[in-house]
XYZ file of C-alpha atoms in Angstrom:
609
model
C 2.980 6.712 30.376
C 6.686 6.651 29.653
C 7.883 7.896 26.266
C 10.296 4.974 25.934
C 7.349 2.552 26.110
C 5.661 4.340 23.233
C 8.834 4.442 21.159
C 9.513 0.743 21.719
C 5.987 -0.163 20.614
C 6.252 2.076 17.563
C 9.706 1.158 16.306
C 9.866 -2.641 16.345
C 7.809 -2.886 13.143
C 5.176 -5.259 14.537
C 2.381 -2.869 15.516
C -0.147 -3.087 12.665
C -0.894 0.660 12.465
C 2.526 2.305 12.788
C 1.469 5.959 12.650
C -1.042 5.732 15.496
C 0.517 3.540 18.159
C -0.459 2.666 21.712
C 1.938 0.670 23.901
C -0.578 -1.947 25.072
C -2.238 -4.178 22.502
C -2.825 -7.866 21.870
C -2.263 -9.629 18.552
C -5.050 -12.064 17.616
C -2.987 -13.775 14.926
C -2.870 -17.545 15.187
C -5.410 -20.342 15.134
C -9.082 -19.518 14.597
C -11.993 -21.865 13.933
C -12.837 -21.858 10.236
C -15.471 -23.110 7.814
C -16.427 -22.787 4.176
C -20.024 -21.651 3.863
C -21.054 -24.749 1.918
C -19.842 -26.975 4.786
C -21.896 -25.477 7.640
C -25.418 -25.179 8.905
C -26.428 -21.741 10.152
C -27.894 -21.098 13.594
C -31.118 -19.192 12.799
C -31.036 -17.410 16.168
C -27.711 -15.735 15.581
C -27.233 -15.997 11.826
C -23.846 -17.684 12.284
C -22.685 -21.284 11.842
C -23.594 -23.728 14.558
C -20.222 -25.459 14.246
C -16.797 -24.999 12.693
C -15.039 -28.110 11.440
C -11.616 -26.665 10.570
C -8.799 -24.533 11.944
C -7.086 -21.697 10.064
C -4.007 -19.659 10.906
C -4.911 -15.954 10.734
C -4.013 -13.698 8.932
C -3.176 -16.027 6.060
C -5.885 -16.450 3.384
C -7.384 -19.950 3.056
C -5.947 -20.315 -0.457
C -2.394 -20.132 0.926
C -0.235 -22.922 2.436
C 0.540 -21.007 5.650
C -3.160 -20.824 6.489
C -3.279 -24.578 7.026
C -6.263 -24.788 4.619
C -4.576 -24.342 1.198
C -7.666 -24.724 -0.982
C -7.555 -22.550 -4.091
C -10.941 -23.341 -5.628
C -14.094 -21.254 -5.617
C -15.221 -20.500 -2.053
C -17.140 -17.212 -2.152
C -18.102 -17.230 1.557
C -15.909 -18.190 4.508
C -16.423 -18.073 8.288
C -14.041 -17.461 11.192
C -14.454 -17.785 14.967
C -12.136 -16.883 17.840
C -12.769 -16.754 21.597
C -10.890 -13.945 23.332
C -10.539 -14.767 27.022
C -10.087 -12.481 30.009
C -6.295 -12.873 30.021
C -6.132 -11.715 26.381
C -8.199 -8.661 27.303
C -5.890 -7.922 30.233
C -2.838 -8.096 27.965
C -4.410 -5.356 25.852
C -4.421 -3.108 28.942
C -8.167 -3.088 29.433
C -9.669 -1.708 32.642
C -12.994 -0.454 33.987
C -14.221 2.690 32.317
C -12.314 2.070 29.120
C -13.402 0.863 25.672
C -12.006 -2.229 23.970
C -11.462 -1.924 20.224
C -11.181 -4.813 17.777
C -9.180 -3.858 14.666
C -9.051 -5.587 11.273
C -6.225 -4.584 8.917
C -8.004 -5.934 5.817
C -10.670 -8.532 4.999
C -11.318 -9.310 1.326
C -13.917 -8.392 0.238
C -17.047 -7.860 2.364
C -17.063 -8.598 6.107
C -19.732 -9.004 8.765
C -18.662 -9.273 12.407
C -20.577 -10.708 15.361
C -19.594 -10.256 19.013
C -21.170 -12.810 21.358
C -23.839 -13.607 18.785
C -24.844 -10.014 18.025
C -23.891 -8.371 14.771
C -21.463 -5.572 15.577
C -20.183 -4.315 12.213
C -20.214 -4.617 8.427
C -17.471 -3.418 6.099
C -16.982 -3.428 2.332
C -13.548 -3.050 0.766
C -10.933 -5.748 0.671
C -7.823 -3.614 1.184
C -8.683 -1.099 3.904
C -8.991 -1.314 7.717
C -12.005 -1.127 9.983
C -12.620 -1.144 13.733
C -15.309 -2.701 15.909
C -16.140 -1.561 19.443
C -16.538 -4.554 21.759
C -19.728 -4.033 23.848
C -18.757 -6.056 26.958
C -15.202 -7.309 27.234
C -14.278 -7.790 30.880
C -14.747 -11.575 30.964
C -13.888 -12.396 27.373
C -15.996 -12.622 24.247
C -16.545 -14.567 21.031
C -15.764 -13.118 17.591
C -17.414 -14.505 14.444
C -16.531 -13.127 11.008
C -18.286 -13.858 7.735
C -16.246 -12.849 4.656
C -17.759 -12.768 1.175
C -15.513 -12.558 -1.882
C -17.311 -13.490 -5.092
C -14.624 -14.621 -7.579
C -16.894 -13.806 -10.523
C -17.836 -10.269 -9.440
C -15.669 -8.168 -11.735
C -16.933 -4.897 -10.212
C -14.921 -5.564 -7.037
C -11.481 -3.924 -6.779
C -9.487 -7.161 -7.101
C -6.116 -6.334 -8.658
C -4.222 -9.420 -9.849
C -6.592 -11.960 -8.249
C -7.815 -14.350 -10.927
C -11.511 -14.822 -11.671
C -10.712 -18.155 -13.323
C -10.259 -21.132 -11.029
C -6.531 -21.537 -11.768
C -4.017 -18.707 -12.423
C -3.607 -17.750 -16.057
C -1.603 -15.131 -17.986
C -0.707 -12.382 -15.453
C -3.317 -13.272 -12.812
C -2.690 -15.088 -9.519
C -4.448 -17.160 -6.880
C -7.194 -15.337 -5.019
C -6.891 -13.981 -1.486
C -10.158 -14.440 0.407
C -11.102 -13.230 3.873
C -8.730 -12.038 6.597
C -5.275 -11.258 5.198
C -3.887 -8.509 7.418
C -3.503 -8.428 11.226
C -6.359 -8.572 13.708
C -5.711 -7.059 17.138
C -7.350 -5.545 20.231
C -6.433 -2.508 22.296
C -8.019 -0.624 25.190
C -8.702 3.110 24.960
C -10.473 5.824 26.964
C -14.046 6.515 25.893
C -12.846 9.684 24.171
C -9.795 8.789 22.108
C -7.861 9.563 18.945
C -9.019 7.639 15.867
C -6.830 9.240 13.171
C -3.584 11.179 12.990
C -2.573 12.707 9.648
C 0.553 14.742 8.858
C 1.106 17.012 5.849
C 4.443 18.842 5.816
C 4.642 22.438 4.633
C 8.411 22.657 4.538
C 8.626 25.971 2.685
C 6.751 27.645 5.533
C 8.674 25.838 8.305
C 5.669 23.918 9.590
C 3.618 20.765 9.447
C -0.164 20.429 9.322
C -1.705 17.963 11.773
C -5.214 16.546 11.435
C -6.627 14.883 14.564
C -9.894 12.937 14.573
C -11.712 11.793 17.712
C -14.095 8.935 18.425
C -17.025 11.324 18.959
C -17.935 14.974 19.260
C -16.796 16.039 22.751
C -19.426 17.273 25.190
C -16.841 19.732 26.491
C -13.663 20.833 24.722
C -10.733 18.452 25.046
C -7.042 19.246 24.905
C -4.438 17.539 22.779
C -0.849 18.164 23.832
C 1.516 17.550 20.908
C 5.296 17.279 21.018
C 7.650 16.725 18.087
C 11.206 15.491 18.667
C 14.228 14.617 16.575
C 16.072 12.212 18.830
C 16.364 13.968 22.184
C 15.880 17.404 20.605
C 12.519 19.116 21.086
C 11.401 20.633 17.765
C 7.901 21.802 18.641
C 5.348 21.679 21.422
C 1.763 22.880 21.338
C -1.630 22.303 22.930
C -4.682 22.111 20.697
C -8.189 22.653 22.062
C -10.775 20.574 20.251
C -14.461 21.475 20.396
C -15.420 19.150 17.541
C -14.500 15.649 16.364
C -11.880 16.903 13.866
C -9.200 19.558 14.179
C -6.624 20.823 11.661
C -3.635 22.588 13.191
C -0.459 24.099 11.783
C 2.570 23.427 13.985
C 5.569 25.673 13.471
C 9.020 24.018 13.363
C 11.444 26.940 13.742
C 14.505 24.731 13.175
C 13.468 24.316 9.521
C 14.146 28.017 8.982
C 17.915 27.549 9.175
C 20.315 25.993 6.666
C 21.483 23.525 9.310
C 17.916 22.550 10.189
C 17.013 22.100 6.514
C 19.964 19.745 6.005
C 19.396 17.829 9.250
C 15.612 17.408 9.218
C 14.517 16.763 5.626
C 13.596 13.166 4.734
C 15.179 11.629 1.640
C 16.081 8.051 0.617
C 19.761 8.365 1.480
C 18.951 10.020 4.833
C 15.438 8.997 5.922
C 15.033 11.303 8.920
C 11.856 10.679 10.915
C 10.383 13.026 13.510
C 8.854 11.358 16.577
C 5.465 12.654 17.670
C 3.631 12.210 20.964
C -0.013 13.189 21.405
C -1.718 13.222 24.798
C -5.462 13.738 24.712
C -7.212 14.742 27.932
C -10.957 15.089 28.354
C -12.481 16.615 31.467
C -10.372 15.712 34.487
C -6.810 15.246 33.114
C -5.989 12.072 35.024
C -3.979 9.115 33.820
C -7.125 7.011 33.538
C -8.819 9.433 31.136
C -5.819 10.362 28.988
C -5.261 8.792 25.589
C -1.543 8.801 24.788
C -0.429 7.798 21.294
C 2.821 7.981 19.380
C 3.238 8.763 15.711
C 5.949 9.937 13.365
C 6.363 12.020 10.242
C 8.901 12.830 7.568
C 9.534 16.383 6.428
C 9.871 16.496 2.655
C 8.135 17.872 -0.430
C 7.570 16.483 -3.919
C 7.032 18.483 -7.099
C 7.529 18.451 -10.845
C 9.263 21.215 -12.765
C 9.409 20.902 -16.531
C 10.684 17.438 -17.320
C 12.061 16.756 -13.837
C 10.678 14.965 -10.791
C 11.955 16.783 -7.701
C 12.329 15.740 -4.072
C 13.065 18.594 -1.657
C 13.789 20.823 -4.630
C 16.467 18.534 -6.081
C 16.208 16.372 -9.201
C 15.353 12.777 -8.288
C 15.793 10.238 -11.075
C 13.286 7.450 -10.440
C 14.943 4.018 -10.499
C 11.971 1.854 -9.699
C 10.806 -1.729 -9.660
C 7.312 -3.181 -9.959
C 6.402 -4.957 -6.714
C 3.502 -7.428 -6.757
C 3.742 -8.023 -2.986
C 2.999 -11.726 -3.327
C 4.554 -14.682 -1.488
C 4.115 -18.338 -2.541
C 3.394 -19.480 1.009
C 1.006 -16.667 2.013
C -0.137 -14.905 -1.201
C -1.046 -11.216 -0.606
C -0.433 -11.572 3.126
C 3.167 -11.224 4.251
C 4.647 -14.389 5.842
C 5.409 -12.250 8.905
C 6.367 -8.769 10.026
C 10.066 -9.479 9.406
C 9.347 -10.293 5.740
C 8.109 -6.745 5.171
C 11.347 -5.217 6.404
C 13.318 -7.763 4.358
C 11.365 -6.790 1.218
C 12.291 -3.130 1.594
C 15.916 -4.044 2.303
C 16.023 -6.309 -0.761
C 14.716 -3.575 -3.071
C 17.303 -1.117 -1.784
C 20.141 -3.672 -1.880
C 19.400 -4.364 -5.550
C 19.924 -0.672 -6.280
C 16.394 0.721 -6.652
C 15.210 3.921 -4.985
C 11.510 3.390 -5.758
C 8.912 0.617 -5.665
C 5.681 0.827 -7.593
C 3.243 -1.150 -5.399
C 1.319 -2.783 -8.204
C -2.385 -3.635 -7.931
C -2.176 -4.008 -4.164
C -2.707 -1.799 -1.131
C 0.261 -2.784 0.979
C 0.426 -3.649 4.645
C 1.163 -0.383 6.537
C 4.154 -2.072 8.156
C 5.891 -2.257 4.773
C 5.323 1.482 4.409
C 6.762 1.949 7.887
C 9.993 0.264 6.818
C 10.052 2.263 3.578
C 9.726 5.413 5.703
C 12.432 4.291 8.133
C 14.919 2.818 5.631
C 14.393 5.290 2.781
C 12.462 3.862 -0.180
C 10.112 5.872 -2.396
C 6.698 4.259 -3.019
C 3.936 4.651 -5.561
C 0.580 3.604 -4.114
C -1.853 2.022 -6.582
C -5.477 0.950 -6.260
C -6.293 -2.674 -7.184
C -8.478 -2.472 -10.271
C -11.913 -3.777 -11.046
C -12.407 -5.446 -14.438
C -15.635 -3.985 -15.720
C -17.051 -0.525 -16.146
C -20.336 -0.307 -14.284
C -22.045 1.832 -11.668
C -21.060 -0.729 -9.029
C -17.403 -0.663 -10.089
C -17.292 3.146 -10.127
C -18.855 3.342 -6.659
C -16.615 0.678 -5.151
C -13.383 1.960 -6.678
C -14.098 5.529 -5.586
C -14.993 4.608 -2.009
C -12.027 2.306 -1.505
C -9.610 4.755 -3.085
C -10.710 7.520 -0.700
C -10.066 5.167 2.219
C -6.620 4.267 0.839
C -5.576 7.909 0.424
C -6.784 8.752 3.940
C -4.936 5.768 5.398
C -1.581 6.326 3.663
C -1.244 10.076 3.078
C 1.057 10.623 6.091
C 3.825 8.285 4.921
C 6.812 10.306 3.643
C 7.838 7.371 1.443
C 4.641 7.650 -0.644
C 5.416 10.064 -3.484
C 2.752 9.263 -6.117
C -0.864 8.115 -6.294
C -2.132 5.756 -9.031
C -5.941 5.271 -8.991
C -6.101 3.475 -12.387
C -3.725 1.234 -14.342
C -3.666 0.430 -18.060
C -7.331 1.361 -18.537
C -8.536 -1.564 -16.400
C -12.165 -0.752 -15.493
C -12.149 1.941 -18.228
C -11.447 -0.153 -21.331
C -13.092 2.332 -23.703
C -11.593 5.467 -22.205
C -10.075 6.502 -25.538
C -13.547 7.027 -27.029
C -16.002 7.020 -24.105
C -16.534 10.447 -22.521
C -18.104 8.898 -19.408
C -15.026 6.783 -18.717
C -12.811 9.812 -19.287
C -14.930 11.650 -16.742
C -14.356 8.855 -14.225
C -10.561 9.003 -14.621
C -10.736 12.787 -14.462
C -12.865 12.610 -11.308
C -10.423 10.241 -9.565
C -7.554 12.573 -10.450
C -9.251 15.649 -8.995
C -10.691 13.776 -6.016
C -7.195 12.582 -5.109
C -5.807 16.105 -5.451
C -8.597 17.312 -3.148
C -7.805 14.719 -0.475
C -4.043 15.214 -0.810
C -2.617 18.005 -2.912
C 0.990 17.309 -1.949
C 1.866 14.487 -4.375
C 1.684 13.795 -8.099
C -1.392 11.890 -9.289
C -1.306 9.607 -12.336
C -4.804 9.301 -13.759
C -4.209 6.039 -15.666
C -0.706 4.614 -15.477
C 0.666 3.257 -18.759
C -1.379 4.990 -21.441
C -4.625 6.820 -22.231
C -4.116 9.600 -19.667
C -6.740 12.278 -19.199
C -4.774 14.616 -16.932
C -1.733 13.362 -15.024
C 1.107 14.973 -13.106
C 3.540 12.416 -14.552
C 3.516 11.137 -18.128
C 3.885 7.388 -17.634
C 4.167 4.751 -20.362
C 4.419 0.961 -20.501
C 6.460 -0.594 -23.279
C 7.798 -4.165 -23.291
C 9.955 -3.754 -26.374
C 13.119 -5.677 -25.454
C 15.346 -4.631 -28.364
C 17.608 -2.018 -26.801
C 18.252 -0.357 -30.167
C 14.502 0.228 -30.634
C 14.168 1.399 -27.019
C 16.864 4.023 -27.631
C 15.069 5.226 -30.748
C 11.816 5.562 -28.805
C 13.001 7.066 -25.501
C 16.617 8.180 -25.829
C 15.925 11.904 -26.268
C 13.159 14.409 -25.447
C 12.341 14.559 -29.153
C 11.940 10.780 -29.319
C 9.663 10.778 -26.255
C 7.561 13.577 -27.721
C 7.156 11.584 -30.929
C 6.166 8.456 -28.967
C 3.413 10.439 -27.258
C 1.879 11.784 -30.452
C -1.049 9.920 -31.946
C -0.659 6.168 -31.657
C 2.403 5.253 -29.577
C 5.027 2.656 -30.592
C 3.354 0.209 -28.215
C 0.026 0.579 -29.995
C -1.928 2.768 -27.575
C -2.859 6.412 -27.445
C -0.915 7.979 -24.592
C -3.112 11.066 -24.271
C -6.905 11.264 -24.362
C -9.406 13.808 -23.101
C -9.386 17.523 -23.815
C -6.670 19.392 -25.692
C -5.826 21.305 -22.508
C -5.427 18.082 -20.513
C -3.272 16.534 -23.223
C -1.032 19.593 -23.370
C -0.690 19.719 -19.579
C 0.177 16.021 -19.288
C 2.582 16.081 -22.247
C 4.614 18.793 -20.488
C 5.122 16.756 -17.304
C 8.112 14.485 -16.543
C 8.048 11.346 -18.718
C 8.765 7.931 -17.229
C 8.760 4.392 -18.591
C 6.887 2.753 -15.712
C 6.721 -0.805 -17.047
C 9.394 -2.345 -19.250
C 11.613 -5.416 -19.448
C 9.677 -8.343 -18.004
C 12.577 -10.643 -18.901
C 11.804 -14.221 -17.896
C 14.401 -16.709 -16.774
C 13.976 -19.914 -14.782
C 16.514 -22.728 -14.427
C 13.677 -25.278 -14.641
C 13.172 -26.101 -18.349
C 9.948 -27.981 -17.580
C 8.252 -25.032 -15.840
C 5.578 -23.308 -17.908
C 7.272 -19.920 -17.641
C 5.663 -16.641 -18.682
C 7.314 -13.323 -19.492
C 7.613 -10.618 -22.116
C 11.004 -11.942 -23.200
C 12.385 -15.424 -22.441
C 16.100 -16.079 -21.960
C 17.783 -19.419 -21.323
C 20.770 -18.789 -19.034
C 21.979 -16.345 -16.361
C 24.541 -15.023 -18.857
C 21.754 -14.308 -21.351
C 19.825 -12.498 -18.609
C 22.918 -10.444 -17.713
C 23.560 -9.395 -21.327
C 19.938 -8.518 -21.928
C 19.531 -6.427 -18.771
C 22.830 -4.648 -19.416
C 21.644 -3.574 -22.850
C 18.231 -2.217 -21.924
C 19.374 -0.456 -18.725
C 22.231 1.198 -20.625
C 19.618 2.769 -22.897
C 17.366 4.005 -20.121
C 20.154 5.303 -17.892
C 21.581 7.419 -20.727
C 18.206 8.716 -21.924
C 17.869 12.488 -21.822
C 14.124 12.251 -22.389
C 13.075 10.264 -19.310
C 12.841 11.316 -15.665
C 12.980 7.692 -14.593
C 11.804 4.152 -15.080
C 10.148 1.197 -13.314
C 11.382 -2.296 -14.224
C 9.016 -5.286 -14.375
C 9.484 -6.898 -11.900
C 10.959 -7.610 -8.470
C 9.971 -11.253 -7.891
C 8.762 -14.253 -9.816
C 5.057 -14.550 -9.072
C 3.270 -17.840 -9.748
C 3.653 -18.413 -13.529
C 5.262 -14.992 -14.125
C 8.971 -15.819 -13.996
C 10.116 -12.337 -14.983
C 11.475 -11.335 -11.589
C 15.012 -10.240 -10.804
C 14.681 -12.642 -7.867
C 12.699 -15.862 -7.657
C 9.523 -16.259 -5.613
C 11.611 -17.046 -2.511
C 13.578 -13.788 -2.953
C 16.762 -15.494 -4.223
C 18.491 -13.211 -6.808
C 18.973 -14.641 -10.308
C 22.260 -12.755 -10.641
C 24.574 -11.636 -7.825
C 23.121 -8.630 -5.985
C 26.243 -6.587 -6.684
C 25.951 -7.345 -10.411
C 22.283 -6.334 -10.561
C 23.066 -3.088 -8.739
C 25.897 -2.321 -11.150
C 23.649 -2.990 -14.174
C 20.876 -0.755 -12.813
C 23.279 2.109 -12.253
C 25.074 1.774 -15.582
C 28.406 0.751 -14.119
C 28.955 -2.053 -16.659
C 29.570 -2.065 -20.375
C 26.416 -2.344 -22.514
C 25.782 -5.375 -24.688
C 27.053 -5.225 -28.242
């Protein structure tokens, strides 16, 4: 298999799983048969509907306009059907002796899958991928999917999806069923199922984790090459006797000053290393080899005193809250190009960081953040009750998220909880403190290379970053609260200026968190819309673009001159449903000229009087 074929498949931004790419695959996006559960009769022989009366465009949720359904009411169970014919299978590169895999990027919330009338898989978790092996695929096959998403089940990780029928306050329309890509690809019987990279830059190496479809009967070999452009950085062969192998790969070029400067990933120079992995089992013929491409970024993140560091250098976080929501497609992106455009928009506005709020993003957005140079904070969508079911579901889905996204160099922080959602009594309830503490340590166990924020906003047990949310919009008061280290320390003591305890848990945890870099990770929320009849919502309402300009200039002047903060995250990037507090509207049209917003963010304009 030619390397240029692999690179082309990996780098166009359309392949749904960008860090484990094969050149031959077939996208199943498009029209599927569709039915609401209440509209169908079920075939008792197969447990699936006997007929489907509607058509939906996958992967858009049925609540969204692009789906062709656009019904936003309560529909807790939906059904999908698609026939994959022999020509589709051929386009995926399938041949005798190989296995056909059916991949789902995300189905919210619980999914059951039938292949030709036989149940083939079940999956729970609305934001993480799963794969189904197709039993017999040579002449085509029928896929049926049942998705269950109970709008009233508050133990589900749901993020900003409203449990009321219509959006209210800060909650949005629901996203039910398939909302990320569905695709097929053909693989050898023994094949790679996971590739994970963890750089160890200080020791001039990277750690590779390979996972296989099954325990090999005889040892298999994985030949790994790492390249920077045409330059070979490393080459090694790993012998695998079990289904998982961890290997350290030396990169000698990192040991030189020139290599350090050339190879490290950072936002202003997002260098990516191309990886090729060829797995051979038994007779190393072309038919039995699994060849995949991947990539990695060499960088390290740490905190020292009050500073957040990237590659050993101070990195001031200039972030924006990203809801990842589009009016025409809701949590699903309108298309692959929209994900690249979102990253480009954030960078053009002058931000170096996006806090992905209450959503596990499409991996293709992370691919563009890796390639174009944007720092990301990954956050778990919250549940809205504290119960055994919520604890179990949040923990399981979070582990899957960390495993899926830990190889992206753009991801620099993990956020398992936000604003005490699902742990409302954490300030006084030892059990809820234990849950936040457990998520913190579990995340550190799965990935010890990034900061973990136990509960973004307030009521931290132990966190590697001290993050606070404060929507005070008087810039004089903001300066008094956050302008100096002494002011920040005072804000953290006891009850904060925004009415919450910042630190909870043990004295040792409080002391450890209080000594970490402090960031204001939600602020602003200034709402402006030119439509006076729209029922706008925001933390501060302004009436004209000039008012918006003056207000933003004042508050950013305070934060950019603060000596007590390591960074900030502005609320928010886009208008979202009734929340009109975006810097751009829901169609990504800036409310002020892009150049003006960038100048305000970077303090290159005079502050308001």
